[in-house]
Short mmCIF file of C-alpha atoms in Angstrom, two decimals:
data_model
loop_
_atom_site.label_atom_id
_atom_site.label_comp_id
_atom_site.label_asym_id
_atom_site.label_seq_id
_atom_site.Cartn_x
_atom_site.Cartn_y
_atom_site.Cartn_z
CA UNK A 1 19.49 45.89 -15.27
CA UNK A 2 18.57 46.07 -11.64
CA UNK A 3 21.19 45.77 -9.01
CA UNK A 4 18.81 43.41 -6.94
CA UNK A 5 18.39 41.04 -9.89
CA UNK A 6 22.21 40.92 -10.54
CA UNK A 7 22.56 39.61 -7.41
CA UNK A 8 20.45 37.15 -7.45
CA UNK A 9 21.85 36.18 -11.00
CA UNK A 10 25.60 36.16 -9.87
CA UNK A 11 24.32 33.18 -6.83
CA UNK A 12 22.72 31.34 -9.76
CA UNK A 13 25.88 31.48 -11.96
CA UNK A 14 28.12 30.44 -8.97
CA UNK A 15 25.52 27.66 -8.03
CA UNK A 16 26.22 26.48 -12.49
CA UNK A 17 22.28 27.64 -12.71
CA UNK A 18 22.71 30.59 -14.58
CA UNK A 19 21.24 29.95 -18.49
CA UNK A 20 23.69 31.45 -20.88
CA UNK A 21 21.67 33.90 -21.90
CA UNK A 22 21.19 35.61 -19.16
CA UNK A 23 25.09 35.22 -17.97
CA UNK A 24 25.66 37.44 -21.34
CA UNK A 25 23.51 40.13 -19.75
CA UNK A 26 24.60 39.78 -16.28
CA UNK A 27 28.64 40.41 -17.93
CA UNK A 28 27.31 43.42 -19.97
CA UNK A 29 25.33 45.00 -16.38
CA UNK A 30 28.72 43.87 -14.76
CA UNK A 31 31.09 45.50 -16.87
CA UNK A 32 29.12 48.90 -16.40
CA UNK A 33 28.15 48.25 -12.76
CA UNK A 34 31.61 48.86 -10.42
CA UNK A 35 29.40 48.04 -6.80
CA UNK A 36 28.12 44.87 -8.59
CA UNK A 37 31.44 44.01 -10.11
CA UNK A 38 32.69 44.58 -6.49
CA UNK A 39 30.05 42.29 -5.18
CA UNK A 40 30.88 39.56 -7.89
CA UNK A 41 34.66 39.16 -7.04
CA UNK A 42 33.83 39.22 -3.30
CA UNK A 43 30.89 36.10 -3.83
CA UNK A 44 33.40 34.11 -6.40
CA UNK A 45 36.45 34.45 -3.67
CA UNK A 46 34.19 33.25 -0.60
CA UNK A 47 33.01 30.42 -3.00
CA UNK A 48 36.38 29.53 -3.80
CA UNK A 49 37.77 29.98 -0.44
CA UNK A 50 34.61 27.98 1.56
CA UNK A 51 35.28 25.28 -1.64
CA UNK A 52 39.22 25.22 -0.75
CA UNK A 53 38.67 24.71 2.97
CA UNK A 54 35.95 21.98 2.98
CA UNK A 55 38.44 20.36 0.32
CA UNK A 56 41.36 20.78 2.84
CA UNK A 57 39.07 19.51 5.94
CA UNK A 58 38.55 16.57 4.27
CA UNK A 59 42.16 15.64 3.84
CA UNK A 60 42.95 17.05 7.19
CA UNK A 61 40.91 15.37 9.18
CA UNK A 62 41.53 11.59 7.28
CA UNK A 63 44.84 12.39 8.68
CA UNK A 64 44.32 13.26 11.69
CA UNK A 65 45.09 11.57 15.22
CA UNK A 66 42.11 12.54 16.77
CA UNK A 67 39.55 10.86 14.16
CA UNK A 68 40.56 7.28 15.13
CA UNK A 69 38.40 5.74 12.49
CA UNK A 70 38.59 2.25 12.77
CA UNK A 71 38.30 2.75 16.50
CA UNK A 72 34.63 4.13 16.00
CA UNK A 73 33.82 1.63 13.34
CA UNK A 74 34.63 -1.17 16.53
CA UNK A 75 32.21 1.18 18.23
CA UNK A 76 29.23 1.26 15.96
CA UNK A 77 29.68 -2.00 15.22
CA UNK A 78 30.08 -3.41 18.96
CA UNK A 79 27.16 -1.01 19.38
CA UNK A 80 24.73 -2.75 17.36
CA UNK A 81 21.51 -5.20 18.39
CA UNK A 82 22.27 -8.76 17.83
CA UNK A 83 19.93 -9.27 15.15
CA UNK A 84 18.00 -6.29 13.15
CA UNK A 85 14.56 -6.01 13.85
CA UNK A 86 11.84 -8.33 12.17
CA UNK A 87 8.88 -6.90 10.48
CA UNK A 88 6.42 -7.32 13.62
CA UNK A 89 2.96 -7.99 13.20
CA UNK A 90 2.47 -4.89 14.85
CA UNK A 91 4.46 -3.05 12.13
CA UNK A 92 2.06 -4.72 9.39
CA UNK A 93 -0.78 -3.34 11.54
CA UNK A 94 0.34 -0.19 11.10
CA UNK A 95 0.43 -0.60 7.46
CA UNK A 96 -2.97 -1.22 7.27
CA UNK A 97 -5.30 0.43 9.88
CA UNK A 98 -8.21 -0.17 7.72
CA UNK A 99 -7.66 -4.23 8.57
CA UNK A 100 -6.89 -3.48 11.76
CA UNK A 101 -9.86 -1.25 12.59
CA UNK A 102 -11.71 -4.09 11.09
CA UNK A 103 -10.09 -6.98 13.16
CA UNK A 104 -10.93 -5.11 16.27
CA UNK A 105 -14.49 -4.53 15.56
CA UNK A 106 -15.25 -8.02 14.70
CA UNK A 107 -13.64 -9.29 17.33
CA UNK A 108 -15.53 -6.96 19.56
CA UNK A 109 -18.43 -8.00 17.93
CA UNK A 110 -17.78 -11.67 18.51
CA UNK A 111 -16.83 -11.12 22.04
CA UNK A 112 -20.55 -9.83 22.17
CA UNK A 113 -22.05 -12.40 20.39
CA UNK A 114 -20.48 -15.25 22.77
CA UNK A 115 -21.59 -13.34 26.00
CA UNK A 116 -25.10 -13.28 24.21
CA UNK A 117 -24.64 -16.82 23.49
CA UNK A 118 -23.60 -17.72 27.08
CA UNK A 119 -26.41 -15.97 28.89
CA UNK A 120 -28.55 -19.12 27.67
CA UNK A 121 -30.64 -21.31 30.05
CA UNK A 122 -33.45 -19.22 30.25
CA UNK A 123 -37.28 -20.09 28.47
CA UNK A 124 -37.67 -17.17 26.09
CA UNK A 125 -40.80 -16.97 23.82
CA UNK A 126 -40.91 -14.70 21.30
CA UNK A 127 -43.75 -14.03 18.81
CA UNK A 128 -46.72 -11.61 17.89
CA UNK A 129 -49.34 -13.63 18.86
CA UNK A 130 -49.38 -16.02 21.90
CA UNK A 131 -52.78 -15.97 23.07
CA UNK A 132 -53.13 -19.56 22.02
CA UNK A 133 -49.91 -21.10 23.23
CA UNK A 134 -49.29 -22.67 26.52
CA UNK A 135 -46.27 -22.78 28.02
CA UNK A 136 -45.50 -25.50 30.85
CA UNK A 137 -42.00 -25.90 32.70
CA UNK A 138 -40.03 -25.59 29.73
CA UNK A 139 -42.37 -26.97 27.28
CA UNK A 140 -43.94 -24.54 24.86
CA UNK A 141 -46.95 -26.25 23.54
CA UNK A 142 -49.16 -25.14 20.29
CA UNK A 143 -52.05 -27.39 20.84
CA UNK A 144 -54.21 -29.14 18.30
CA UNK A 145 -57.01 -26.92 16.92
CA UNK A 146 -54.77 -23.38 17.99
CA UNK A 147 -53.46 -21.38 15.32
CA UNK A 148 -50.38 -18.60 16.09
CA UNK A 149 -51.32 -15.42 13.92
CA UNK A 150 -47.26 -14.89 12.78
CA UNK A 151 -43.56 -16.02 13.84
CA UNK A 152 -42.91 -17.96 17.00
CA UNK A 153 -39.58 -17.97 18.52
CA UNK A 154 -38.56 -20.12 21.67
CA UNK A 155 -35.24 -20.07 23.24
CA UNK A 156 -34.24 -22.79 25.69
CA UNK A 157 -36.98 -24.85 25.88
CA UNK A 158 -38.93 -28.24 24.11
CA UNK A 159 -41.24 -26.69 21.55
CA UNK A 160 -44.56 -28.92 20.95
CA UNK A 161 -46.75 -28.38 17.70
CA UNK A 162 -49.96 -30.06 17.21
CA UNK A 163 -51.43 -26.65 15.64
CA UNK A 164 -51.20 -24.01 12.75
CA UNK A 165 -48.06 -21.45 12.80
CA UNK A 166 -48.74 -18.54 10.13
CA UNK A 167 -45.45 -17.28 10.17
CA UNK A 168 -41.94 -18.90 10.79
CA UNK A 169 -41.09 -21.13 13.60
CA UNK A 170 -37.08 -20.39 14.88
CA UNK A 171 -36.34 -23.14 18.04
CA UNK A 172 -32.71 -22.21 19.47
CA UNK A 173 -30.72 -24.48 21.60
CA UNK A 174 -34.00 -26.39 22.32
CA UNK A 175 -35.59 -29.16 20.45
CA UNK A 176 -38.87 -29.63 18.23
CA UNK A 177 -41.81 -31.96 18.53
CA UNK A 178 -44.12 -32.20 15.54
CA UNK A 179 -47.54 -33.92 15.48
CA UNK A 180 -49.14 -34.90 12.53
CA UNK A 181 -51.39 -32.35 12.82
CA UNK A 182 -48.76 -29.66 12.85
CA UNK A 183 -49.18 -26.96 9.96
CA UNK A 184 -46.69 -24.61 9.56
CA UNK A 185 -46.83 -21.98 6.87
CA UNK A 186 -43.28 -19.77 7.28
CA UNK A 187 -39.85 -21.34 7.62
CA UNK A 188 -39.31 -23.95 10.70
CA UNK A 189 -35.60 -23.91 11.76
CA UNK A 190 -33.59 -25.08 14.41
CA UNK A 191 -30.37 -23.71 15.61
CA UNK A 192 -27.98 -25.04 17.73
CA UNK A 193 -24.94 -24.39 17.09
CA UNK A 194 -23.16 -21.01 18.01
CA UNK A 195 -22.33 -19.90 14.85
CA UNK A 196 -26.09 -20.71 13.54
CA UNK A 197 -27.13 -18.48 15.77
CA UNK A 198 -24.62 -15.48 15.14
CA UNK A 199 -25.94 -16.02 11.58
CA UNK A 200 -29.51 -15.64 13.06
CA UNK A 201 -29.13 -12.86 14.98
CA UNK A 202 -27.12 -10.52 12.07
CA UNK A 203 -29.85 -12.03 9.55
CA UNK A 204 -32.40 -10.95 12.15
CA UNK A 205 -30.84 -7.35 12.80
CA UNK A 206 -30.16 -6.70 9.09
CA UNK A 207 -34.32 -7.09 8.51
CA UNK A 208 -35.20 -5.38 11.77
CA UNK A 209 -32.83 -2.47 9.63
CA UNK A 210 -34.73 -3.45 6.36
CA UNK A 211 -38.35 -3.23 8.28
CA UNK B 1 19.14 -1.57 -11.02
CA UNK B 2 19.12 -1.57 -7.47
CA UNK B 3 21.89 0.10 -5.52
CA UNK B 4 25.23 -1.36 -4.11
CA UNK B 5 23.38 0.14 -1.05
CA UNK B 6 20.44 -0.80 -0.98
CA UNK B 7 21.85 -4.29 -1.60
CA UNK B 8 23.84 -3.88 0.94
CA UNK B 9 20.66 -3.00 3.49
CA UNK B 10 18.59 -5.92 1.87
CA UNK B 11 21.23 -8.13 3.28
CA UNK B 12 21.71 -6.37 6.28
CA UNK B 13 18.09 -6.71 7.36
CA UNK B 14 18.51 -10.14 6.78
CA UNK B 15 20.74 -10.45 9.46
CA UNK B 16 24.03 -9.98 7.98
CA UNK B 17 26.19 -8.02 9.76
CA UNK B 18 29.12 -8.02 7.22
CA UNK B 19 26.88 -6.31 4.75
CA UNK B 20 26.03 -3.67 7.49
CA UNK B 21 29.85 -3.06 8.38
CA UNK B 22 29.83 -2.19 4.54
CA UNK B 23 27.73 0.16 5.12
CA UNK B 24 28.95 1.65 7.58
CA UNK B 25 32.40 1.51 5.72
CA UNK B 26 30.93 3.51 2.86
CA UNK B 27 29.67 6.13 5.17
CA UNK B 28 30.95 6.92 8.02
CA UNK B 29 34.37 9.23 7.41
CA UNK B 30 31.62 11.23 5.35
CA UNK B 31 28.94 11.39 8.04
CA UNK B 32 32.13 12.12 10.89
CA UNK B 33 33.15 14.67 8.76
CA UNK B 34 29.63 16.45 8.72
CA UNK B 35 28.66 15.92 12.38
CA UNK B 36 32.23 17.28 12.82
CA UNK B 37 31.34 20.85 11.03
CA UNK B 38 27.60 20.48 12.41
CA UNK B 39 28.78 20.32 15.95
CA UNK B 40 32.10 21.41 15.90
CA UNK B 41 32.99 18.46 18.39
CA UNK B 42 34.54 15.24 18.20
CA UNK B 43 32.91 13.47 21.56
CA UNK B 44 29.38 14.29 20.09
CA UNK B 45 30.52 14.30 16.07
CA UNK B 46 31.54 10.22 17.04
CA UNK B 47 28.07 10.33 18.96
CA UNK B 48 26.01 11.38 16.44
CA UNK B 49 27.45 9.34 13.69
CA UNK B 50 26.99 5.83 15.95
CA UNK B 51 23.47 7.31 16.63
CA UNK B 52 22.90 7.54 12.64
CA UNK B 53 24.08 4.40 12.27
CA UNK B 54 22.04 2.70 15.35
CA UNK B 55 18.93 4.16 13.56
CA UNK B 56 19.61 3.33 10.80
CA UNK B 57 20.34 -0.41 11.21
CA UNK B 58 16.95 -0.37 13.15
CA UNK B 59 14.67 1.03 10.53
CA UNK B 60 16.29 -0.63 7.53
CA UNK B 61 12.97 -2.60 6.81
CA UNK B 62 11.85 0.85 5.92
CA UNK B 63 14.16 2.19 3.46
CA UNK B 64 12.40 3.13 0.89
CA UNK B 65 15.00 1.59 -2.46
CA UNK B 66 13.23 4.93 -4.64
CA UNK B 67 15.36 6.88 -2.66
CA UNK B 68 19.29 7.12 -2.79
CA UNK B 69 20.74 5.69 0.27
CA UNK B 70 23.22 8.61 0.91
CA UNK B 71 19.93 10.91 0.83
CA UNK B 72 18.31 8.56 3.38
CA UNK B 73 20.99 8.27 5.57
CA UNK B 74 22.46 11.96 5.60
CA UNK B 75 18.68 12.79 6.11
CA UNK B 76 18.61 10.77 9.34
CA UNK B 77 22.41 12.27 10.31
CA UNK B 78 21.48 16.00 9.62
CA UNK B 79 18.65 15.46 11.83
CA UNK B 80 20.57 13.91 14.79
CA UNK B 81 22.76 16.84 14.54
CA UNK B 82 20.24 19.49 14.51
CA UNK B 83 18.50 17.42 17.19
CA UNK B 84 21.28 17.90 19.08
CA UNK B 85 22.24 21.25 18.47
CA UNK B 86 18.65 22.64 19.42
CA UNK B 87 19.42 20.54 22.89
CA UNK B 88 22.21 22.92 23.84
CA UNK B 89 20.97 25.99 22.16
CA UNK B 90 21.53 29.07 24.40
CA UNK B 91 18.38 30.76 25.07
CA UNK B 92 20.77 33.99 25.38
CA UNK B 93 21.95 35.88 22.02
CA UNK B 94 25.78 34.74 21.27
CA UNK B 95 26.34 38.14 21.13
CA UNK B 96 25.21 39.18 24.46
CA UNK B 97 27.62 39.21 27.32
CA UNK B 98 26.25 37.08 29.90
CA UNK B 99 25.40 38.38 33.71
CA UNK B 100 26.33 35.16 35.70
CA UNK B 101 29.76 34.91 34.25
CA UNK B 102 31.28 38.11 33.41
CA UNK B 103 33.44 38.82 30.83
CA UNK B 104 32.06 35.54 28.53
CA UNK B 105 29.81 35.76 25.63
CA UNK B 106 27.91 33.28 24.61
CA UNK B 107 30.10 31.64 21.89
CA UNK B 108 32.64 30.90 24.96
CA UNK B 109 29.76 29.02 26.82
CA UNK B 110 28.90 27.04 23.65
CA UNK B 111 30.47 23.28 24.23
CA UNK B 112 33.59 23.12 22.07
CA UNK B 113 36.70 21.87 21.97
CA UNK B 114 40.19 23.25 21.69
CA UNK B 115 39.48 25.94 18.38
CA UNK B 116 42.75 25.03 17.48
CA UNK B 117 43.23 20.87 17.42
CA UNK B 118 46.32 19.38 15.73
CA UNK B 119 44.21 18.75 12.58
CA UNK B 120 42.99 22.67 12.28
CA UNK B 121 46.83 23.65 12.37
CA UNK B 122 46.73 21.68 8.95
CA UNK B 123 44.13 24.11 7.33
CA UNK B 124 45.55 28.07 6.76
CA UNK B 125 44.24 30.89 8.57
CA UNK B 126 41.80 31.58 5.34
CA UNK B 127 40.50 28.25 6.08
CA UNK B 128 40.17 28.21 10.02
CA UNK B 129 38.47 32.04 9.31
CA UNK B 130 35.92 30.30 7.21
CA UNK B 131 35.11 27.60 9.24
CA UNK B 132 34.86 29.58 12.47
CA UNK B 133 32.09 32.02 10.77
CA UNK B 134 30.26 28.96 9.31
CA UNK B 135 30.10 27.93 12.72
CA UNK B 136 28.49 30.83 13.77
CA UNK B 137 25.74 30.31 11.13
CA UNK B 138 22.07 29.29 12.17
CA UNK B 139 21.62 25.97 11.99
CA UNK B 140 19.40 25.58 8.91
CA UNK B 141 22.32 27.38 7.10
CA UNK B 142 24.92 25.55 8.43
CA UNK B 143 23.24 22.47 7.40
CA UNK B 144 22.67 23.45 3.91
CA UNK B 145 25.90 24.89 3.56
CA UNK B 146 27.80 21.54 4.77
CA UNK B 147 25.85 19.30 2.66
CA UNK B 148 26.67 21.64 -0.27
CA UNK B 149 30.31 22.19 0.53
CA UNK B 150 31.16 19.27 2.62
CA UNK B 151 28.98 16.36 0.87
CA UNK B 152 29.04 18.34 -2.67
CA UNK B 153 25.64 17.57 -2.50
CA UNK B 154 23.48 18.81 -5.96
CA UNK B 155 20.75 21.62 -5.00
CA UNK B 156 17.87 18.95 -5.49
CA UNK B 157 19.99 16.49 -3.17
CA UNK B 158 20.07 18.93 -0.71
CA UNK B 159 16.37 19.49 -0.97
CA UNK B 160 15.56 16.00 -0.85
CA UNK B 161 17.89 15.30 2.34
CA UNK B 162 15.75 18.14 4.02
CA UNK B 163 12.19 17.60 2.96
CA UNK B 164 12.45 21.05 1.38
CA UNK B 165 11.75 22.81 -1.92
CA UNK B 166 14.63 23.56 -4.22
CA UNK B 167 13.93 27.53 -4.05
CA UNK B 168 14.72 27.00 -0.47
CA UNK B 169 17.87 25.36 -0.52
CA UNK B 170 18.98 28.04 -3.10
CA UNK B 171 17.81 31.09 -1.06
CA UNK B 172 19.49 29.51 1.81
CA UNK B 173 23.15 28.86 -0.08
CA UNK B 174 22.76 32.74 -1.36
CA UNK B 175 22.19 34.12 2.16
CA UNK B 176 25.15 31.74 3.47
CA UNK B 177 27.06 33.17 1.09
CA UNK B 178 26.62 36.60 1.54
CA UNK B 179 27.17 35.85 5.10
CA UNK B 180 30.64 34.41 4.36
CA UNK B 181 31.19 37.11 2.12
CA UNK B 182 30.34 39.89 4.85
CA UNK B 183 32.67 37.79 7.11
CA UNK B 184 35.52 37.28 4.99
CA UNK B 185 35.57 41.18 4.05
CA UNK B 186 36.15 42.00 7.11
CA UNK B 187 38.86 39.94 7.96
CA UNK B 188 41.01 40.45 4.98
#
């Protein structure tokens, strides 16, 4: 057997990890090795000896004046916050960055939203084909006989329809007139209310995306 | 079944201080007794063990009950003391005499009390030797070598308490122990 390996093996048997087996071989390499039987009585005295004093520091120091135990007990105790710490929202945020990436991003998407919503007051018409449509003040007026070749949007304002729409007719924060005459082929909505709207405008970027 | 410990810590956290001075009961002559050997002073040994105990109070929402509480807590202990340790390391070799103040090597300059306290005249000269050159061991040995000696700590405890592979804490114990044995060889 090689010196190198008996070394190793004699650590294993004084750590109680040395398989039986190979403790018969390490004896036998022992028994006809004198520098490794040298070695071995050396390693199982310092084992005994660093065993014997951590055994006697214990019992030494439970006696002893300078370890005033109950002294540092006051200590730790006196030492200590008034009440542990509650599990903090924050804490839980921690826990789950996926929510809180998620709650920050809607929020800042909200945020945006409301500032969109708030920058209202203004006539906006929106469409592909206005040729035909007359705007007055804040009146927005399809007159009998026209005809709008796709969607209309108006923003703000009182829509009037006498005429033909192709497409869809969308009236936000405004309100609708309808003659008789009034032909529309698309949807006709009306959306007041903010939340509507936020509905609108994802439903409007998800089919620009689509388109 | 869930610990006495952990038990313990679930009432803790609840606000119970009794079940915390438990704690603290089960654990803290153990924990002295290792900052003790880890620092080899009784101002920052006390330190060190109301520091563990501080922390440990204040993150008891996140014990984790898989683990044993004595591996949690000596976990948070050893690394106080090594914390701690690194914080006065000498930059200087112990070894080397230094220029400033003649005459002292480094393991003068080291903060330590009295070598000799009125508990060390309780241990024999065998057992002050031995202590003195596990002193003198690197930290990471030290550590491993207190928690096997000190805590009687299993080789897979040890490696839990340090985040560390079993074939580490045994390489370490075998070099601490030839390190001892070098030691003790020459002194007897």
């Amino acid at each position: 057997m090689n010196c190198n390996v008996a070394t190793s093996w004699i650590h294993d048997y004084l750590d109680g990890e040395l398989p039986r087996e190979e403790a018969i071989q390490l004896k036998a390499h022992l028994l006809a090795c004198p520098a490794c039987r040298s070695r071995f009585e050396q390693l199982e005295r310092t084992e005994a000896y660093v065993q014997a004093a951590f055994s006697a520091d214990t019992r030494s120091l439970a006696g002893s004046d300078a370890y005033n135990a109950a002294a540092l007990t006051d200590r730790i105790i006196g030492a200590l916050p008034t009440a542990p710490k509650k599990r903090s929202w924050t804490r839980w945020l921690r826990n789950h960055p996926a929510i809180a990436v998620a709650s920050v991003f809607a929020m800042v998407m909200l945020s945006s939203f409301i500032t969109m919503w708030e920058q209202h007051g203004e006539l906006v018409v929106r469409g592909t084909d206005l040729d035909q449509v007359v705007i007055t003040g804040n009146r927005v007026i399809v007159p009998e006989g026209a005809r709008v070749n796709g969607d209309l949007t108006v923003e703000n304002g009182i829509t009037e329809v006498a005429g033909e729409i192709q497409g869809n007719l969308t009236v936000i924060d405004g309100t609708l007139n309808m003659a008789s005459t009034a032909n529309i082929i698309g949807e006709e909505k009306t959306i007041n209310q903010a939340l509507d709207w936020v509905w609108y405008k994802l439903k409007r970027t998800v089919n620009d995306l689509a388109s | 079944m869930i610990s006495m410990e952990a038990r313990l810590a679930r009432l803790a956290l609840k606000g119970d201080q009794r079940a915390f001075a438990e704690i603290v009961g089960l654990y803290q002559d153990k924990l002295y007794h290792m900052a003790y050997r880890m620092l080899n002073n009784r101002q920052e040994a006390e330190d060190a063990v109301q520091d563990t105990f501080l922390r440990v109070y204040k993150n008891l929402d996140r014990y984790d009950e898989n683990m044993k509480f004595s591996t949690w807590i000596y976990r948070i202990a050893t690394n106080l003391c090594i914390d701690r340790l690194r914080k006065r390391k000498p930059s200087y070799s112990l070894d080397a005499e230094s220029n400033e103040h003649e005459g002292l090597d480094g393991y003068s300059m080291i903060p330590s009390d009295n070598r000799t306290p009125e508990s060390e005249t309780l241990l024999s000269e065998v057992q002050q030797t031995i202590h003195k050159a596990i002193d003198t061991l690197p930290a990471k040995y030290k550590t491993v070598m207190i928690l096997r000696y000190l805590q009687e700590l299993s080789l897979q405890e040890i490696g839990d308490v340090l985040d560390m592979p079993v074939t580490t804490v045994k390489t370490r114990v075998h070099r601490g122990r030839e390190f001892l044995r070098k030691r003790l060889e020459r002194e007897f």
